C-alpha cells in the first residue's frame, strides 16, 4: 500500500463526501439538493439542469430553485455523473479530488457539458462544453449515454461509433480534472458490439457492461421488427478493469431483450450485482438478473420476473394494441448502499417495486407504489384528481436508503410510442421503511409541469452522492 493509500485509509482527504466505506456514506448527513436533467423532445428549446430542494426543513422543499440552461439545442440530456466520487480514494495522487463538477452527456448531440457546483451548489454554472468531434477523434465514439467516476478517470459509455451512427459502441476515458477525452478504454473488446451501462468491482479489478442497441436501433423509437427478430442486446460482458481486456460474455437468452442497468453490490469484497431486461418477446414480461463470480467465471441467473398486465385494446397506445397487454418495461433499478433493498421501476405499468435482497439469490417483494402508467394513470396524492402521465422511470435512492426519488421520462422517441398523448414532467419522492420494508408517497414533494419549464425530466443526482453513483474502496 502506498503512502497516499495509507492517507486515504485514515480518511485524510479534503472532500467529506468521498466516503471510505458504504457505512460511512449511509451515516453522512442527508442530501439537501437534487440535480435533475430536463430536455425538450422537440429540440426547439434549450435543455437544462434543474436544482430541487430536498431539505424538509427548508422553505424551498420540493421546489425547483434554479435551472442552468444550456447554450445549444437538441442534446437530450441523459445519465450524468460527478468528476470524482468515493472511488477517488483508490487513486494514487488523487487525495485532493472533490465531488464538484457534473458532466452531463447529450445522447442525441454527442456533446458533453461540464457544470460547476463549487461556488454555489444551489446554482450550478456551465464552465465547459466538449464537442462531439473531440469524443470521436480521441475515443472513436459518439452518443454518450452514462458517465461514472472511477479509477484512472471518468468512464463514459457510448452507444455509437465515431461517425455518430452504428457501432461498435463502447467506453471513452476522460481526465478527472481537465475533462479532456483521453482514449477508448477497451484494449481487447472480444465479441462486444452493443453498449449501454458500465460498472465495476473495484477491489477485484472487474468491470461489467450491458447492451441496448446502436443509435439507429433506438433514436426513432422501439423498432418492432428488431425486437421480434431479437436484435437488441441480450448479454452481459465482464472485463479486466485496469486494462480494458474482455474476459467473458454471458448471454441471457435472445428472448430477453435490452439488458440495461448495472447495480453491483456496494460491499467492496462482494462480486455480485443486479441487472434488468426490459421485455421478454415470448410473454412480454420483464426480469431482474443476478451475476455472481463462481471460481474464475461469472454466472448470471434470473431472480425476478414481472409479468405483463392484460388490458383492453382501446385503452392501449397503437404500439401495444396488437398485444392486448401492458408490458411492465423495467427501465431502471437501484440498489441501496447497504445492499439490503432493491428498487425496480416498471415504466409501462407505472409501478415502483421494493424488494428485500438481504439474500440476493432470493429477492422478496415488500412494497409497491403505482404512479401514472399506460392504463389507469394513478395520480399523486397532492393532486388526487389529476391522473399522472408517464410512469415511474428513473429511480434514485438516498445514501441512507430512506428516500426514493422518481421521474417519468425515458427517451423522447420511446416516450411518444408508449405515451402518445404526451408526458407532463414530474418528480416524486417516496419515504422508505428500511427496517421492515414499505413505501409511502410524500405529498409535500411534487415539482411538476411548469416547475420544469415543460421539459421532460430524466436522471437525478443527489448532493453528496447517492446509491447509484459511488463505489467504495474499503469495507470498514
Coordinates of C-alpha atoms in Angstrom, one line a residue:
X1 CA 0.0 0.0 0.0
X2 CA 1.4 3.4 -1.0
X3 CA 1.7 6.4 1.3
X4 CA -1.3 8.0 -0.4
X5 CA -3.4 4.9 0.1
X6 CA -2.4 4.9 3.8
X7 CA -3.6 8.6 3.9
X8 CA -6.9 7.6 2.3
X9 CA -7.3 4.7 4.6
X10 CA -7.1 7.1 7.6
X11 CA -9.7 9.3 5.9
X12 CA -7.3 12.1 5.1
X13 CA -8.9 13.7 2.1
X14 CA -10.4 17.1 1.6
X15 CA -13.9 16.3 0.5
X16 CA -16.1 14.8 3.2
X17 CA -18.4 13.3 0.5
X18 CA -15.7 10.9 -0.6
X19 CA -16.6 8.1 1.7
X20 CA -14.2 5.3 2.7
X21 CA -16.9 2.7 3.2
X22 CA -20.6 2.1 2.4
X23 CA -21.3 2.6 6.2
X24 CA -19.7 6.0 6.1
X25 CA -21.9 7.0 3.2
X26 CA -25.0 5.8 5.0
X27 CA -24.1 7.7 8.1
X28 CA -23.2 11.0 6.4
X29 CA -25.6 14.0 6.5
X30 CA -28.6 13.7 4.1
X31 CA -28.8 15.5 0.8
X32 CA -30.3 19.0 0.8
X33 CA -30.3 19.3 -3.0
X34 CA -31.1 17.1 -6.0
X35 CA -30.0 17.8 -9.6
X36 CA -32.3 16.7 -12.4
X37 CA -31.7 16.9 -16.2
X38 CA -34.5 18.1 -18.4
X39 CA -34.7 18.1 -22.2
X40 CA -37.1 19.3 -25.0
X41 CA -38.3 16.4 -27.0
X42 CA -38.8 18.7 -30.0
X43 CA -35.3 20.2 -29.7
X44 CA -36.7 23.7 -30.0
X45 CA -35.8 24.9 -26.6
X46 CA -32.6 24.6 -24.5
X47 CA -32.2 21.6 -22.3
X48 CA -31.4 22.4 -18.6
X49 CA -30.0 21.1 -15.3
X50 CA -32.6 21.8 -12.6
X51 CA -31.8 22.1 -8.8
X52 CA -34.6 20.9 -6.4
X53 CA -34.7 21.4 -2.7
X54 CA -34.8 18.2 -0.7
X55 CA -34.4 19.5 2.9
X56 CA -37.8 19.0 4.6
X57 CA -37.0 22.0 7.0
X58 CA -36.3 24.4 4.1
X59 CA -39.0 26.7 2.6
X60 CA -37.9 25.5 -0.8
X61 CA -38.5 21.8 0.0
X62 CA -39.9 20.1 -3.1
X63 CA -39.4 23.1 -5.3
X64 CA -37.2 23.8 -8.3
X65 CA -34.8 26.5 -7.0
X66 CA -32.8 27.1 -10.2
X67 CA -32.1 26.0 -13.7
X68 CA -28.9 26.1 -15.7
X69 CA -30.0 26.3 -19.4
X70 CA -27.5 25.1 -22.0
X71 CA -26.5 27.3 -24.9
X72 CA -27.2 24.7 -27.6
X73 CA -30.2 22.7 -28.8
X74 CA -31.0 19.1 -29.4
X75 CA -28.9 17.5 -26.7
X76 CA -31.4 15.2 -25.0
X77 CA -29.5 15.1 -21.7
X78 CA -29.1 11.7 -20.2
X79 CA -27.2 9.8 -17.5
X80 CA -24.8 12.3 -15.9
X81 CA -22.2 11.9 -13.2
X82 CA -19.6 13.5 -11.0
X83 CA -16.0 14.2 -11.9
X84 CA -14.9 12.5 -8.7
X85 CA -16.6 10.3 -6.0
X86 CA -15.7 7.8 -3.4
X87 CA -13.7 5.7 -5.9
X88 CA -11.2 8.5 -5.9
X89 CA -9.8 7.0 -2.7
X90 CA -8.3 4.2 -4.8
X91 CA -6.4 6.7 -7.0
X92 CA -2.8 7.3 -6.0
X93 CA -2.2 11.0 -6.3
X94 CA -5.9 12.0 -6.2
X95 CA -6.2 12.8 -2.5
X96 CA -7.2 16.4 -3.5
X97 CA -10.1 15.2 -5.6
X98 CA -13.5 16.7 -4.9
X99 CA -17.1 15.9 -5.9
X100 CA -17.6 19.3 -7.6
X101 CA -18.3 19.1 -11.3
X102 CA -21.3 17.4 -13.0
X103 CA -20.5 16.0 -16.5
X104 CA -23.8 15.8 -18.5
X105 CA -23.9 13.9 -21.8
X106 CA -26.2 14.7 -24.6
X107 CA -27.4 11.4 -26.0
X108 CA -28.5 12.9 -29.3
X109 CA -26.0 15.7 -29.8
X110 CA -22.9 13.8 -28.5
X111 CA -21.9 16.9 -26.6
X112 CA -20.7 16.8 -23.0
X113 CA -21.5 19.8 -20.7
X114 CA -19.5 20.4 -17.6
X115 CA -21.3 22.3 -14.8
X116 CA -19.6 23.6 -11.6
X117 CA -21.4 23.2 -8.3
X118 CA -18.5 24.5 -6.3
X119 CA -19.2 28.3 -5.9
X120 CA -22.9 27.8 -5.2
X121 CA -24.2 24.2 -5.1
X122 CA -27.8 25.5 -5.5
X123 CA -26.9 27.2 -8.8
X124 CA -24.6 25.1 -10.9
X125 CA -23.0 27.0 -13.8
X126 CA -21.8 25.8 -17.2
X127 CA -18.0 26.0 -17.4
X128 CA -17.1 23.8 -20.4
X129 CA -18.6 22.1 -23.5
X130 CA -16.8 19.2 -25.1
X131 CA -17.9 18.9 -28.7
X132 CA -18.7 15.6 -30.4
X133 CA -15.6 16.0 -32.7
X134 CA -13.3 15.6 -29.7
X135 CA -15.1 12.5 -28.5
X136 CA -15.0 11.0 -32.0
X137 CA -11.4 11.9 -32.7
X138 CA -9.8 10.8 -29.4
X139 CA -12.0 7.8 -28.4
X140 CA -13.8 6.8 -31.6
X141 CA -17.3 7.1 -30.1
X142 CA -20.5 9.1 -30.2
X143 CA -23.9 9.2 -28.5
X144 CA -22.7 9.2 -24.9
X145 CA -25.1 7.6 -22.5
X146 CA -23.8 7.2 -19.0
X147 CA -20.8 8.7 -17.0
X148 CA -19.3 7.2 -13.9
X149 CA -16.3 8.5 -12.0
X150 CA -13.8 5.7 -11.4
X151 CA -10.2 4.6 -11.3
X152 CA -7.9 6.3 -13.9
X153 CA -10.5 8.8 -15.0
X154 CA -14.2 9.2 -15.8
X155 CA -15.7 6.3 -17.7
X156 CA -18.3 7.3 -20.4
X157 CA -20.4 4.6 -22.0
X158 CA -21.3 5.5 -25.6
X159 CA -23.8 3.8 -28.0
X160 CA -22.3 4.8 -31.3
X161 CA -19.1 4.8 -33.3
X162 CA -17.2 7.9 -34.4
X163 CA -19.5 8.5 -37.3
X164 CA -22.5 9.0 -35.0
X165 CA -24.3 6.0 -36.4
X166 CA -23.9 2.4 -35.7
X167 CA -21.2 0.9 -33.5
X168 CA -19.5 -0.7 -32.1
X169 CA -20.4 1.3 -29.0
X170 CA -18.1 1.3 -26.0
X171 CA -16.4 3.3 -23.3
X172 CA -14.4 6.5 -23.5
X173 CA -12.0 7.5 -20.8
X174 CA -11.9 11.2 -19.7
X175 CA -9.5 13.1 -17.4
X176 CA -10.8 13.8 -13.9
X177 CA -9.6 17.4 -13.8
X178 CA -9.3 18.7 -17.3
X179 CA -12.3 16.7 -18.6
X180 CA -10.3 16.0 -21.7
X181 CA -11.2 12.9 -23.7
X182 CA -8.2 10.6 -23.4
X183 CA -8.9 7.5 -25.4
X184 CA -11.1 4.5 -25.8
X185 CA -11.0 2.3 -22.6
X186 CA -11.1 -1.1 -24.3
X187 CA -7.9 -2.7 -25.3
X188 CA -9.5 -6.0 -26.5
X189 CA -13.2 -5.9 -26.9
X190 CA -13.8 -9.5 -27.8
X191 CA -17.4 -10.1 -29.1
X192 CA -18.8 -6.9 -27.5
X193 CA -20.5 -4.6 -30.1
X194 CA -23.6 -3.2 -28.4
X195 CA -23.3 -0.8 -25.4
X196 CA -25.4 0.7 -22.6
X197 CA -24.1 0.8 -19.0
X198 CA -20.7 0.2 -17.3
X199 CA -19.9 -0.5 -13.7
X200 CA -17.3 -2.5 -11.7
X201 CA -16.0 -4.3 -8.7
X202 CA -13.0 -2.1 -7.8
X203 CA -11.2 -4.4 -5.5
X204 CA -11.5 -7.4 -7.9
X205 CA -10.4 -5.3 -10.9
X206 CA -13.5 -6.4 -12.8
X207 CA -15.8 -4.2 -15.0
X208 CA -19.2 -5.2 -16.3
X209 CA -21.0 -3.8 -19.4
X210 CA -24.5 -4.2 -20.7
X211 CA -26.3 -3.9 -24.0
X212 CA -29.1 -1.8 -25.5
X213 CA -28.6 -1.0 -29.2
X214 CA -26.8 1.2 -31.7
X215 CA -28.1 4.7 -32.4
X216 CA -30.2 3.6 -35.5
X217 CA -31.9 1.0 -33.3
X218 CA -33.1 3.4 -30.6
X219 CA -33.2 7.0 -31.8
X220 CA -36.5 6.8 -33.6
X221 CA -38.2 4.6 -31.0
X222 CA -38.5 1.0 -30.4
X223 CA -38.4 -0.9 -33.7
X224 CA -40.9 -3.8 -33.7
X225 CA -39.0 -5.7 -36.4
X226 CA -35.8 -5.5 -34.5
X227 CA -37.5 -6.5 -31.2
X228 CA -39.3 -9.5 -32.7
X229 CA -36.1 -10.6 -34.5
X230 CA -34.4 -10.4 -31.1
X231 CA -31.7 -8.0 -32.4
X232 CA -31.5 -5.7 -29.3
X233 CA -28.9 -6.5 -26.7
X234 CA -29.2 -9.6 -24.5
X235 CA -25.8 -10.2 -22.9
X236 CA -23.5 -9.1 -20.1
X237 CA -19.8 -8.7 -20.6
X238 CA -17.1 -9.0 -18.0
X239 CA -13.7 -7.2 -18.3
X240 CA -10.4 -6.6 -16.7
X241 CA -11.0 -3.1 -15.3
X242 CA -7.5 -1.6 -15.5
X243 CA -6.6 -2.9 -19.0
X244 CA -10.0 -2.9 -20.7
X245 CA -9.5 -6.5 -21.8
X246 CA -12.6 -8.6 -22.4
X247 CA -12.9 -11.7 -20.3
X248 CA -16.3 -13.2 -20.6
X249 CA -19.7 -12.8 -22.4
X250 CA -22.8 -14.3 -20.8
X251 CA -25.9 -14.5 -23.0
X252 CA -29.2 -14.1 -21.0
X253 CA -31.2 -15.6 -23.9
X254 CA -32.2 -13.7 -27.0
X255 CA -35.8 -13.6 -25.9
X256 CA -34.8 -11.3 -23.1
X257 CA -34.3 -8.1 -25.0
X258 CA -32.4 -5.0 -23.8
X259 CA -30.0 -5.6 -20.8
X260 CA -29.8 -2.2 -19.2
X261 CA -28.9 -1.1 -15.7
X262 CA -26.0 -2.4 -13.7
X263 CA -26.1 -2.3 -9.9
X264 CA -23.1 -4.1 -8.4
X265 CA -23.1 -4.7 -4.6
X266 CA -21.6 -1.7 -2.7
X267 CA -19.7 -4.1 -0.4
X268 CA -16.1 -3.8 -1.9
X269 CA -15.5 -7.5 -1.1
X270 CA -18.6 -8.7 -3.0
X271 CA -18.6 -10.0 -6.6
X272 CA -22.4 -9.9 -7.3
X273 CA -24.8 -7.4 -8.7
X274 CA -28.2 -7.0 -10.4
X275 CA -29.2 -6.1 -14.0
X276 CA -32.5 -5.9 -15.7
X277 CA -34.0 -6.9 -19.0
X278 CA -36.8 -4.6 -20.5
X279 CA -39.0 -7.1 -22.2
X280 CA -39.3 -10.9 -23.0
X281 CA -40.6 -11.2 -26.6
X282 CA -42.3 -14.5 -25.8
X283 CA -44.6 -13.3 -22.9
X284 CA -44.0 -9.6 -22.6
X285 CA -42.6 -9.9 -19.0
X286 CA -39.6 -8.1 -17.7
X287 CA -36.9 -9.5 -15.4
X288 CA -34.1 -8.9 -13.0
X289 CA -30.9 -11.0 -13.0
X290 CA -28.1 -11.6 -10.6
X291 CA -24.5 -12.0 -11.6
X292 CA -22.1 -13.7 -9.2
X293 CA -18.5 -14.8 -9.5
X294 CA -18.1 -18.6 -9.2
X295 CA -14.5 -19.5 -9.3
X296 CA -12.8 -17.7 -12.2
X297 CA -16.0 -17.2 -14.2
X298 CA -19.2 -15.3 -13.7
X299 CA -22.6 -16.9 -13.7
X300 CA -25.9 -15.0 -14.3
X301 CA -29.3 -16.2 -13.2
X302 CA -32.8 -14.8 -13.3
X303 CA -34.1 -13.9 -9.8
X304 CA -37.2 -11.9 -10.6
X305 CA -39.9 -11.9 -13.2
X306 CA -42.6 -9.2 -13.5
X307 CA -45.5 -10.2 -15.8
X308 CA -47.4 -8.2 -18.3
X309 CA -50.8 -7.0 -17.4
X310 CA -53.8 -7.7 -19.7
X311 CA -55.7 -4.6 -20.9
X312 CA -58.5 -3.5 -23.2
X313 CA -57.3 -2.8 -26.7
X314 CA -59.0 0.6 -26.7
X315 CA -57.0 1.7 -23.6
X316 CA -53.6 0.9 -25.2
X317 CA -51.4 3.1 -27.4
X318 CA -51.2 1.9 -31.0
X319 CA -47.7 0.3 -30.4
X320 CA -49.3 -2.1 -27.8
X321 CA -52.7 -2.7 -29.2
X322 CA -51.7 -5.9 -31.1
X323 CA -50.6 -7.5 -27.8
X324 CA -53.7 -6.7 -25.7
X325 CA -51.5 -6.1 -22.6
X326 CA -49.2 -3.6 -20.9
X327 CA -45.6 -4.9 -20.6
X328 CA -44.0 -3.8 -17.3
X329 CA -41.0 -2.4 -19.2
X330 CA -38.4 -2.5 -16.4
X331 CA -36.3 0.5 -17.3
X332 CA -34.3 1.3 -14.2
X333 CA -33.3 -0.4 -10.9
X334 CA -31.4 0.8 -7.9
X335 CA -29.7 -1.0 -5.0
X336 CA -29.4 0.6 -1.5
X337 CA -25.9 1.4 -0.3
X338 CA -26.2 -1.2 2.5
X339 CA -27.1 -3.8 -0.2
X340 CA -30.4 -4.7 1.5
X341 CA -33.0 -3.2 -0.7
X342 CA -33.6 -3.3 -4.5
X343 CA -35.9 -0.9 -6.3
X344 CA -37.4 -1.7 -9.7
X345 CA -39.3 0.7 -11.9
X346 CA -41.8 -0.7 -14.3
X347 CA -42.3 2.2 -16.6
X348 CA -45.2 0.6 -18.6
X349 CA -47.4 -0.2 -15.6
X350 CA -46.1 2.8 -13.6
X351 CA -45.0 0.6 -10.6
X352 CA -42.1 1.2 -8.3
X353 CA -41.4 -2.2 -6.6
X354 CA -39.4 -2.7 -3.5
X355 CA -37.6 -5.9 -2.7
X356 CA -35.7 -7.2 0.3
X357 CA -32.4 -8.6 -1.2
X358 CA -30.6 -9.4 2.0
X359 CA -30.4 -12.8 0.3
X360 CA -29.6 -11.6 -3.3
X361 CA -30.3 -15.0 -4.7
X362 CA -33.9 -14.9 -3.4
X363 CA -35.4 -11.4 -3.5
X364 CA -38.6 -10.9 -1.6
X365 CA -41.1 -8.2 -2.6
X366 CA -42.0 -5.9 0.3
X367 CA -43.9 -3.0 -1.2
X368 CA -45.1 -1.3 -4.4
X369 CA -46.5 2.0 -5.4
X370 CA -48.1 2.9 -8.8
X371 CA -47.7 6.3 -10.3
X372 CA -49.0 7.1 -13.7
X373 CA -48.9 4.1 -16.1
X374 CA -50.2 3.4 -19.6
X375 CA -53.5 2.1 -18.2
X376 CA -55.1 3.6 -15.1
X377 CA -52.8 6.7 -14.8
X378 CA -52.6 6.8 -11.0
X379 CA -52.4 10.3 -9.5
X380 CA -50.1 11.9 -7.0
X381 CA -51.7 12.4 -3.5
X382 CA -51.0 16.1 -3.7
X383 CA -53.4 16.3 -6.7
X384 CA -55.6 13.2 -6.4
X385 CA -58.0 14.3 -9.2
X386 CA -55.2 14.7 -11.8
X387 CA -54.1 11.4 -13.4
X388 CA -50.3 11.4 -13.9
X389 CA -48.8 11.0 -17.4
X390 CA -45.8 8.8 -18.0
X391 CA -44.8 6.3 -15.3
X392 CA -42.2 5.6 -12.7
X393 CA -39.0 5.5 -14.7
X394 CA -35.7 6.9 -13.4
X395 CA -35.2 6.0 -9.7
X396 CA -32.6 7.4 -7.4
X397 CA -32.1 6.4 -3.8
X398 CA -30.5 8.4 -0.9
X399 CA -27.4 7.0 0.7
X400 CA -29.2 6.1 3.9
X401 CA -31.9 4.3 1.8
X402 CA -34.8 6.3 3.4
X403 CA -35.7 8.5 0.4
X404 CA -36.6 7.3 -3.1
X405 CA -36.8 9.9 -6.0
X406 CA -38.6 9.2 -9.3
X407 CA -39.0 10.9 -12.7
X408 CA -41.2 9.8 -15.6
X409 CA -39.4 10.2 -19.0
X410 CA -37.3 7.5 -20.7
X411 CA -36.2 8.8 -24.1
X412 CA -38.2 11.2 -26.3
X413 CA -38.9 8.8 -29.2
X414 CA -39.8 6.0 -26.8
X415 CA -42.0 8.3 -24.7
X416 CA -44.0 9.1 -27.8
X417 CA -44.7 5.5 -28.5
X418 CA -45.8 4.4 -25.1
X419 CA -47.4 7.6 -24.0
X420 CA -48.5 9.2 -27.3
X421 CA -50.8 11.8 -25.6
X422 CA -47.6 13.3 -24.1
X423 CA -45.7 13.3 -20.9
X424 CA -46.1 16.1 -18.4
X425 CA -42.9 16.2 -16.3
X426 CA -42.9 15.2 -12.7
X427 CA -40.6 14.3 -9.9
X428 CA -41.8 12.3 -6.9
X429 CA -40.3 11.4 -3.5
X430 CA -41.2 8.3 -1.5
X431 CA -40.3 7.5 2.0
X432 CA -38.9 4.0 2.5
X433 CA -39.2 1.9 5.6
X434 CA -35.6 0.4 5.9
X435 CA -36.4 -1.8 8.9
X436 CA -39.3 -3.9 7.6
X437 CA -40.0 -2.7 4.1
X438 CA -42.6 -0.3 2.9
X439 CA -43.2 2.8 0.7
X440 CA -45.3 5.9 1.1
X441 CA -45.5 8.9 -1.3
X442 CA -44.5 12.2 0.2
X443 CA -47.5 14.6 -0.5
X444 CA -45.3 17.6 0.1
X445 CA -42.8 16.9 -2.6
X446 CA -44.2 17.2 -6.2
X447 CA -42.4 19.5 -8.6
X448 CA -44.1 19.1 -12.0
X449 CA -45.3 20.7 -15.2
X450 CA -44.3 24.3 -15.4
X451 CA -41.8 23.9 -12.5
X452 CA -39.6 22.2 -15.1
X453 CA -40.4 24.7 -17.8
X454 CA -42.3 21.9 -19.6
X455 CA -39.1 20.0 -20.3
X456 CA -39.1 16.2 -20.0
X457 CA -37.1 15.1 -16.9
X458 CA -34.8 12.2 -16.7
X459 CA -31.9 11.3 -14.3
X460 CA -31.5 12.6 -10.8
X461 CA -28.2 13.0 -8.9
X462 CA -28.2 13.9 -5.1
X463 CA -25.9 16.3 -3.4
X464 CA -23.1 14.5 -1.6
X465 CA -23.7 11.2 -3.6
X466 CA -26.4 8.7 -4.0
X467 CA -26.9 4.9 -4.3
X468 CA -26.1 4.6 -8.0
X469 CA -23.0 6.9 -8.4
X470 CA -20.4 5.7 -5.9
X471 CA -18.2 2.7 -5.5
X472 CA -16.2 2.1 -2.3
X473 CA -12.7 1.0 -1.6
X474 CA -12.9 -0.2 1.9
X475 CA -15.3 -2.5 3.9
X476 CA -14.7 -0.9 7.3

